[in-house]
PDB file of C-alpha atoms in Angstrom:
ATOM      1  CA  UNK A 261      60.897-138.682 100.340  1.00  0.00           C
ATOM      2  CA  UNK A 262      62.541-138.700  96.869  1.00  0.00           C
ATOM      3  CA  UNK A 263      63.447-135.395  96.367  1.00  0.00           C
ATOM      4  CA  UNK A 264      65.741-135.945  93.367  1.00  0.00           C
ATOM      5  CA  UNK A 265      65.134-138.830  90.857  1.00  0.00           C
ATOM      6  CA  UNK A 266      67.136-140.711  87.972  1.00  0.00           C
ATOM      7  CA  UNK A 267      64.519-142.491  86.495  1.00  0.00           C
ATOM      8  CA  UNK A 268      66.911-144.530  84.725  1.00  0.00           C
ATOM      9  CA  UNK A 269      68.570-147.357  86.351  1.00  0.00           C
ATOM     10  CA  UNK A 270      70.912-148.225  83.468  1.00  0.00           C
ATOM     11  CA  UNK A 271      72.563-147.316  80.056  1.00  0.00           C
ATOM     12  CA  UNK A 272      74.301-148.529  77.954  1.00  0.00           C
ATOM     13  CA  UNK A 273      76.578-146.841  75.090  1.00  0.00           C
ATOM     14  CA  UNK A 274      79.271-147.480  72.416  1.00  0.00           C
ATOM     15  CA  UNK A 275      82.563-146.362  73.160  1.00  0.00           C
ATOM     16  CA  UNK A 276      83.208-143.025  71.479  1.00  0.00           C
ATOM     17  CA  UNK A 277      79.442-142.140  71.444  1.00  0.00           C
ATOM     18  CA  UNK A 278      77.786-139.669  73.742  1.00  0.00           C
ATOM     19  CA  UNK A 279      76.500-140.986  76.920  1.00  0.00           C
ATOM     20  CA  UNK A 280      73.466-138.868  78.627  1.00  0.00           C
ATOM     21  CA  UNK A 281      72.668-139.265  82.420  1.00  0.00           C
ATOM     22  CA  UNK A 282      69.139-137.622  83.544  1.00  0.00           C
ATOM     23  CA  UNK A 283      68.019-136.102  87.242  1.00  0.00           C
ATOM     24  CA  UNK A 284      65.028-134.643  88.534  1.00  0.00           C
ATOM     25  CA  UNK A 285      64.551-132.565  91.535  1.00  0.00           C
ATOM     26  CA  UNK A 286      61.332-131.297  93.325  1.00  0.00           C
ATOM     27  CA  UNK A 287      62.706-129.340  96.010  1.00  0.00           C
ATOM     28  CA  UNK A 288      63.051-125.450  94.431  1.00  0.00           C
ATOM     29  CA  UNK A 289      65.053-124.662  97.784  1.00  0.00           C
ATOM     30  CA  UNK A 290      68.059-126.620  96.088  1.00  0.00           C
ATOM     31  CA  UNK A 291      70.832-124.314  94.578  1.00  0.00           C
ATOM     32  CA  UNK A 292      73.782-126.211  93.943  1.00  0.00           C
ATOM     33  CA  UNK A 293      74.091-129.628  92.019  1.00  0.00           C
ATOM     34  CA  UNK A 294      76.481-132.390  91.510  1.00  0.00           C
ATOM     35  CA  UNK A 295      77.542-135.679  89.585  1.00  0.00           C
ATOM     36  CA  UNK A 296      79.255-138.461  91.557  1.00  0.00           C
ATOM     37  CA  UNK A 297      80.592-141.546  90.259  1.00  0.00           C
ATOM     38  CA  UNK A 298      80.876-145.019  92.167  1.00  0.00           C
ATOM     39  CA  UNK A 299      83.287-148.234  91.390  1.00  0.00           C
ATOM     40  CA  UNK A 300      82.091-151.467  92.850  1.00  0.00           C
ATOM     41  CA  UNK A 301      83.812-151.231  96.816  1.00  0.00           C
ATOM     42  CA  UNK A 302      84.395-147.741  96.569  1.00  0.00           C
ATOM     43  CA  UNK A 303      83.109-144.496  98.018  1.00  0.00           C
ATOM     44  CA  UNK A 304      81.271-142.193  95.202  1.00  0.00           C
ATOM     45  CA  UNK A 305      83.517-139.629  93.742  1.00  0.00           C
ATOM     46  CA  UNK A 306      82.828-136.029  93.188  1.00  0.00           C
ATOM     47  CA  UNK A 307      83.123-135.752  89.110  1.00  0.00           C
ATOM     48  CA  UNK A 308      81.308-132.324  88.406  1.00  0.00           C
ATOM     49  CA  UNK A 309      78.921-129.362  89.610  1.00  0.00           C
ATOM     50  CA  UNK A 310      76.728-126.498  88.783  1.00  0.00           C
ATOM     51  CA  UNK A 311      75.568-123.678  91.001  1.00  0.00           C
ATOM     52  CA  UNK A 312      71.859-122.801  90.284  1.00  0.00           C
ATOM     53  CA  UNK A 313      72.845-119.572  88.837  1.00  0.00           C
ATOM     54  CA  UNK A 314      74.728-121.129  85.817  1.00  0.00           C
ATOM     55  CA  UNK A 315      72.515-123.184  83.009  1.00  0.00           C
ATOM     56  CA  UNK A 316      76.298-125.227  82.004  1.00  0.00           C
ATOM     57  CA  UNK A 317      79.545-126.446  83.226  1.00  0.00           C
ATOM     58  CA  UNK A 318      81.863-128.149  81.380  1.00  0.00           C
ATOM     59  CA  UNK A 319      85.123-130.308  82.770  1.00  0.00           C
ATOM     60  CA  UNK A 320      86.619-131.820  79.672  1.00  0.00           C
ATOM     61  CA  UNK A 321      84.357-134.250  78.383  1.00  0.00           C
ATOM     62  CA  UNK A 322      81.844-133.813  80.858  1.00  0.00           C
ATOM     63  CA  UNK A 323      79.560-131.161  80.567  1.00  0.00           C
ATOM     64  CA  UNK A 324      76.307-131.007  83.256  1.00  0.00           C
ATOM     65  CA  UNK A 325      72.929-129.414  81.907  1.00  0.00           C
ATOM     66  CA  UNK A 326      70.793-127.544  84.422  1.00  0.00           C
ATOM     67  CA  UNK A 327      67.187-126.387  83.631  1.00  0.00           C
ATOM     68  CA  UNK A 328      65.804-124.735  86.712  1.00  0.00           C
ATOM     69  CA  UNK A 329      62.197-123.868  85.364  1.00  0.00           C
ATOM     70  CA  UNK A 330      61.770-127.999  84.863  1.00  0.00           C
ATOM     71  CA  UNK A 331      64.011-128.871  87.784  1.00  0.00           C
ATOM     72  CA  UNK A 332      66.212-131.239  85.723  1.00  0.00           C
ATOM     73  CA  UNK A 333      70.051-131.786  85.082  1.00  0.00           C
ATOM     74  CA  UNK A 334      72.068-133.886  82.514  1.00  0.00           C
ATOM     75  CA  UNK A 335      75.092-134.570  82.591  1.00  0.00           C
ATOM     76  CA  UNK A 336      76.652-135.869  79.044  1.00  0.00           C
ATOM     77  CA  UNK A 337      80.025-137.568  78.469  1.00  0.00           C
ATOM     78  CA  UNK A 338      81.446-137.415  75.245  1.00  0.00           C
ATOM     79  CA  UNK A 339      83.211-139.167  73.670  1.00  0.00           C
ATOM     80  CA  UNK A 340      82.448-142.529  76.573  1.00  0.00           C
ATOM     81  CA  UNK A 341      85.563-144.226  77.395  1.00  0.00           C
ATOM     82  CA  UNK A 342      84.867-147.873  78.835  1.00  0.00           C
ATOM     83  CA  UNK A 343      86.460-146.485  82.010  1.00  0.00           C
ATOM     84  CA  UNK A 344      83.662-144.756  82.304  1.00  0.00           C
ATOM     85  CA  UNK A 345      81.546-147.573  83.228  1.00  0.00           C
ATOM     86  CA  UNK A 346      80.300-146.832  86.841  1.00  0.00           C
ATOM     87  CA  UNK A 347      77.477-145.836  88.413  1.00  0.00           C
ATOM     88  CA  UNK A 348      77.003-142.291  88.621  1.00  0.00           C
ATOM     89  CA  UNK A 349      74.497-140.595  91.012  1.00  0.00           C
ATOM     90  CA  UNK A 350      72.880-136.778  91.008  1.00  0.00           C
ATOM     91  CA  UNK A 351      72.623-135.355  94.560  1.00  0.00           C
ATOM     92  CA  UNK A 352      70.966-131.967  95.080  1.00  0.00           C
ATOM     93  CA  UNK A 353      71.628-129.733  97.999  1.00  0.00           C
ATOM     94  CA  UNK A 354      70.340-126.717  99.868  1.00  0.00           C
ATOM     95  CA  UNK A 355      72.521-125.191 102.823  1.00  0.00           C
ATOM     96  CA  UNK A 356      74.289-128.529 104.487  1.00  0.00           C
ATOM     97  CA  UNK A 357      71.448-130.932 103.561  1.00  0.00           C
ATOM     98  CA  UNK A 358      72.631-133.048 100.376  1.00  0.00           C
ATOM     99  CA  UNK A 359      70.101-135.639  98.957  1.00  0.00           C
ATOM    100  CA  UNK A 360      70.831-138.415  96.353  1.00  0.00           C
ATOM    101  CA  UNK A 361      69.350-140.175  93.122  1.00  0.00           C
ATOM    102  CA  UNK A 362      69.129-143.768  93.529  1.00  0.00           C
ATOM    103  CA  UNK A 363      71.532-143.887  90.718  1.00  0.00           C
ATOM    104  CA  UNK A 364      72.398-144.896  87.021  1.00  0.00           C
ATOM    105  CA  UNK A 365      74.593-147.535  86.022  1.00  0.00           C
ATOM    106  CA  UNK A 366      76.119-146.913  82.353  1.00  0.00           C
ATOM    107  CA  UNK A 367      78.095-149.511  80.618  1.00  0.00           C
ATOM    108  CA  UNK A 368      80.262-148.437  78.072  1.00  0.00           C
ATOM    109  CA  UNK A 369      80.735-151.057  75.314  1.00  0.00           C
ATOM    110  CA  UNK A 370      84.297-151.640  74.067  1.00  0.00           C
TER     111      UNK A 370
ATOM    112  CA  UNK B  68      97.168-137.262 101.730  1.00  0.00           C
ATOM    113  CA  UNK B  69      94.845-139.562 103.260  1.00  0.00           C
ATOM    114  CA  UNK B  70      91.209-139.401 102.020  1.00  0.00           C
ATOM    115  CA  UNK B  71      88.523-140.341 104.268  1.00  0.00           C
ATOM    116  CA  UNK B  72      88.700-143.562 106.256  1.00  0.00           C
ATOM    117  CA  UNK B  73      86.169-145.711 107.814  1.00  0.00           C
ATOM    118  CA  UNK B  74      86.084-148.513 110.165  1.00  0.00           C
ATOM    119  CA  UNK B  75      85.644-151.353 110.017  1.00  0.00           C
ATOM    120  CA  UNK B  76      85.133-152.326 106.354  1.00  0.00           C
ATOM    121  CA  UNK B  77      82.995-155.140 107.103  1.00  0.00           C
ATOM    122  CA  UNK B  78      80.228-156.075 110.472  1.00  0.00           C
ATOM    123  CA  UNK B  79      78.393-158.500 111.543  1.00  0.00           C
ATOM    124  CA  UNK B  80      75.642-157.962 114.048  1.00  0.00           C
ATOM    125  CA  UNK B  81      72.402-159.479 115.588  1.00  0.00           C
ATOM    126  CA  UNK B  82      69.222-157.874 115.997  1.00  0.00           C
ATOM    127  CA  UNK B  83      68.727-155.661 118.889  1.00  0.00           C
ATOM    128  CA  UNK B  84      72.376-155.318 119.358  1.00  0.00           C
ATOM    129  CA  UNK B  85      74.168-151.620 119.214  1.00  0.00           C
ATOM    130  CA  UNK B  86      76.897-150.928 116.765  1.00  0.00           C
ATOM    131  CA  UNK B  87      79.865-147.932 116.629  1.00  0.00           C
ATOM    132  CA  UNK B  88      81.158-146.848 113.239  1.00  0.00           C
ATOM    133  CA  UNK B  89      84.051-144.985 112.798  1.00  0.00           C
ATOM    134  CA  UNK B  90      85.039-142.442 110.268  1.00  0.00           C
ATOM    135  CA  UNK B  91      88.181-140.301 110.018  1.00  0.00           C
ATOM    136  CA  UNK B  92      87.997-136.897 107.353  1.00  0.00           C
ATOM    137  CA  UNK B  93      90.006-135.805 104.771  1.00  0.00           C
ATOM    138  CA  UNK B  94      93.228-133.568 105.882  1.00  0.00           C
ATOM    139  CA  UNK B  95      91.854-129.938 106.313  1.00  0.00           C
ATOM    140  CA  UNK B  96      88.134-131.078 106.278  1.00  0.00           C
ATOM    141  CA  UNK B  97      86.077-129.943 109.603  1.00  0.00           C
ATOM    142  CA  UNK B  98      82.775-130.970 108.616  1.00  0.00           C
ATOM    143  CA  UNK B  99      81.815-134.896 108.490  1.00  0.00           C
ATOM    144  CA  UNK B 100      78.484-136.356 107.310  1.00  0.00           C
ATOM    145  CA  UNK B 101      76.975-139.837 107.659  1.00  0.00           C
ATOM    146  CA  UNK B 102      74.847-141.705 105.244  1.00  0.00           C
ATOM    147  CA  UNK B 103      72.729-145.218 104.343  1.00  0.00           C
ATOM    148  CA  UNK B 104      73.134-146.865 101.560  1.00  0.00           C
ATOM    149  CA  UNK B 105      70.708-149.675 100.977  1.00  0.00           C
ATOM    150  CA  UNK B 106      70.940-152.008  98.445  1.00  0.00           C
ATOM    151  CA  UNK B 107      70.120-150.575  95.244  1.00  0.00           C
ATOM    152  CA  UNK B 108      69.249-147.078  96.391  1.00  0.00           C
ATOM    153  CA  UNK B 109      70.977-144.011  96.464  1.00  0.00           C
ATOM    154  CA  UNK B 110      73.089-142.705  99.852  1.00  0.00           C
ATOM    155  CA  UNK B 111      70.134-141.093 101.960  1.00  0.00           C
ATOM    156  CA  UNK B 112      71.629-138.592 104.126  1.00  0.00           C
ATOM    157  CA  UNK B 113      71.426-139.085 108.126  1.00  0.00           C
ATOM    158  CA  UNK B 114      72.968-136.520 109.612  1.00  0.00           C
ATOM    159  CA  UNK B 115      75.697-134.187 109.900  1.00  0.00           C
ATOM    160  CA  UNK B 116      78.420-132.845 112.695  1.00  0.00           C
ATOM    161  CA  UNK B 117      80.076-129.600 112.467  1.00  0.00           C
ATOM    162  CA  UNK B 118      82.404-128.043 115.787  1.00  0.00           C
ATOM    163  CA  UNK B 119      81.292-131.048 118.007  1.00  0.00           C
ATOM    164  CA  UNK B 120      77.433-130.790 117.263  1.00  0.00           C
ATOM    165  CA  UNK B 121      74.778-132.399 114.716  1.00  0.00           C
ATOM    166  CA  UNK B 122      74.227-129.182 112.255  1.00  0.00           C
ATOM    167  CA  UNK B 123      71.136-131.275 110.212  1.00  0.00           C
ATOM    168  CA  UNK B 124      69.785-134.382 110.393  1.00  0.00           C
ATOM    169  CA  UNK B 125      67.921-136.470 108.256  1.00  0.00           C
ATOM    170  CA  UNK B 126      64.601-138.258 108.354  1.00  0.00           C
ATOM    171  CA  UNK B 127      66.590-141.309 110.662  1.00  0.00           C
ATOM    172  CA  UNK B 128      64.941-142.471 114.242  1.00  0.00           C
ATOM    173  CA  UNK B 129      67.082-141.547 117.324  1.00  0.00           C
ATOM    174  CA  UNK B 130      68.413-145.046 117.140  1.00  0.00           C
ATOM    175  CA  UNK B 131      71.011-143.452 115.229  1.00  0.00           C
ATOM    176  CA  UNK B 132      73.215-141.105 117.083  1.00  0.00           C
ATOM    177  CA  UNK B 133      76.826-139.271 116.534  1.00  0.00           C
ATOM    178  CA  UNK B 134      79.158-137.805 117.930  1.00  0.00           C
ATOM    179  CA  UNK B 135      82.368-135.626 116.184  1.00  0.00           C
ATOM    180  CA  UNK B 136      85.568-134.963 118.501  1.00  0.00           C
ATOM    181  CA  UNK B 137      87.728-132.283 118.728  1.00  0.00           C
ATOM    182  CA  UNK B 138      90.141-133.858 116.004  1.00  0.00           C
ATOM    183  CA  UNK B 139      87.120-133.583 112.970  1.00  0.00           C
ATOM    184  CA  UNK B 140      86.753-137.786 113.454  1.00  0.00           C
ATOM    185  CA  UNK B 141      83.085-138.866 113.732  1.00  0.00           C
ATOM    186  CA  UNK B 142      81.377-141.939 115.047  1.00  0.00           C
ATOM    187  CA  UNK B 143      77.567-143.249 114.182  1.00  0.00           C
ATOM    188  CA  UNK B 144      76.433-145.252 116.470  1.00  0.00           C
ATOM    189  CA  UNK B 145      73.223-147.347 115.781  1.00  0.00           C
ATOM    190  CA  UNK B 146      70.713-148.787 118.991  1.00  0.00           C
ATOM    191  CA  UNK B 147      68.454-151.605 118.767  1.00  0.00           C
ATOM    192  CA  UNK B 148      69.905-153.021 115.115  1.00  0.00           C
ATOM    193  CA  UNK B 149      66.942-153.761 113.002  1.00  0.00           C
ATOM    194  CA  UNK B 150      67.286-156.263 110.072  1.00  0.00           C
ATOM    195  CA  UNK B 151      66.294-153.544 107.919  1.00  0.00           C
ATOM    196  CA  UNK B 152      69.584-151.466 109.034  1.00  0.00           C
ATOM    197  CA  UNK B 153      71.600-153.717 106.992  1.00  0.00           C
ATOM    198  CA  UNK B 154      73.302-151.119 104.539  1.00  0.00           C
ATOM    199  CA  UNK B 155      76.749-149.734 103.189  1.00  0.00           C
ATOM    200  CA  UNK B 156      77.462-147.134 105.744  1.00  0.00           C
ATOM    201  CA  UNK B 157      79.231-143.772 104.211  1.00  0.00           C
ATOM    202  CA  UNK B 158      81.137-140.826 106.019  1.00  0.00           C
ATOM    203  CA  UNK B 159      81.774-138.023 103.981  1.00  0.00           C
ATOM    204  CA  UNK B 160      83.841-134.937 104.867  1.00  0.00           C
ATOM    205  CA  UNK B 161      83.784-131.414 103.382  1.00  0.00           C
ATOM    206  CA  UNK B 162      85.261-127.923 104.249  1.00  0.00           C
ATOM    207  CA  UNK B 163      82.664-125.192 104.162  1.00  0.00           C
ATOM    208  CA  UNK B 164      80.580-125.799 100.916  1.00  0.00           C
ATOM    209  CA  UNK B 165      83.117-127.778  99.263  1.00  0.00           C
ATOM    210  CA  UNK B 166      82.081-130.997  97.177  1.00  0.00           C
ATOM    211  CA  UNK B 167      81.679-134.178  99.727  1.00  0.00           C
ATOM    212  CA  UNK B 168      84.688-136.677  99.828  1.00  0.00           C
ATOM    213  CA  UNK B 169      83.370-140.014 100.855  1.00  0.00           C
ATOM    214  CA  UNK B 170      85.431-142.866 102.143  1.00  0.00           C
ATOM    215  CA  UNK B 171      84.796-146.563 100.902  1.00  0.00           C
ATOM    216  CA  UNK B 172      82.077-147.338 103.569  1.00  0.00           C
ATOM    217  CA  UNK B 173      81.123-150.109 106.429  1.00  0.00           C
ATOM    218  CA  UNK B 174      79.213-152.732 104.913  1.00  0.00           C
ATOM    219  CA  UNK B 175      76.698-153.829 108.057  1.00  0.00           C
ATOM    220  CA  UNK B 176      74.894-156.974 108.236  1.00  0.00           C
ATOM    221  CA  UNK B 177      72.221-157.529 110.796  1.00  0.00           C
ATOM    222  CA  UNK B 178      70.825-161.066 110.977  1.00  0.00           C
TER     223      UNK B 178
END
């Protein structure tokens, strides 16, 4: 069961430009959201969050989007850096139950 | 401070065989979590141990089974490998509702 989706298996940006990652969710019972970000032979990492009683959170130059009435999140890097080339997955949870995107690989062009 | 580490890195199995992963959490973490990675696909979550016993599991067979000891370590253990159980394995740890910390995963082959 695919309870959140990125419907967007790659992207690919300038460096300097803004990069925008997309996630939907169908479960309503989620409340708290995150961004993680995977290098090749690596565990994800946990980059940023939002609780589902905040619309924005911003960490430097990432800033995550959350719009509850369409059940989406965004999460936009600005300005990309090439070290930001990963892939970066949304994950959704509700009590101790987290679920994953399948992912979105960006590429950020020198 | 040692993040999360796994064992082994790297397994080789054959069908029908049985196979014990091994995951050891973050310093101060108390809660560990297991998931499948398949090629391609995002981590889907299989279960997770909390004081000794599985708090939530996901939609996995009971070929896959844990266990957590006293010391917050975790082992998944996997019965009657399918070929289809080939995946990057993933323990994550986490204190209360803190963000997940994973480790760098057990890459299993079944042939």
């Amino acid at each position: 069961d695919q309870q959140v989706k990125q419907n967007s298996p790659s992207l690919s940006v300038q460096e300097g430009r803004i990069s925008i990652l997309n996630c939907d969710y169908t479960n309503s019972m989620f409340d708290y959201f995150l961004w993680y970000k995977k290098y090749p032979a690596e565990g994800p990492t946990f980059l940023i969050s939002i609780s589902s009683i905040k619309d924005k959170n911003e960490d430097g130059r990432f800033t995550v989007f959350l719009n509850k009435s369409a059940k989406h999140l965004s999460l936009h890097i600005v300005p990309s850096q090439p070290g930001d080339s990963a892939v970066y997955f949304c994950a959704a949870s509700a009590y101790y139950d987290m679920r994953f995107g399948a992912g979105t690989r960006l590429t950020v062009k020198p | 401070d040692a993040g999360v580490t796994q064992s082994p890195t790297h397994l080789i199995k054959t069908r029908g065989q049985q196979v014990t992963l091994r995951c050891s959490p973050k310093s101060g973490h108390d809660t560990v979590s297991w998931y499948q990675q398949a090629l391609g696909q995002g981590p889907q979550f299989i279960f997770q141990y909390y004081e000794e016993e599985e708090r939530q599991r996901g939609n996995f067979p009971d070929r896959f089974s844990g266990h957590q000891f006293p010391n917050y370590s975790s082992e998944l253990n996997v019965n009657a490998l399918l070929l289809g159980d080939s995946a990057l394995y993933l323990c994550a740890s986490s204190h209360h509702f803190s963000p997940l910390h994973f480790g760098n995963g057990t890459r299993l082959t079944v042939t």
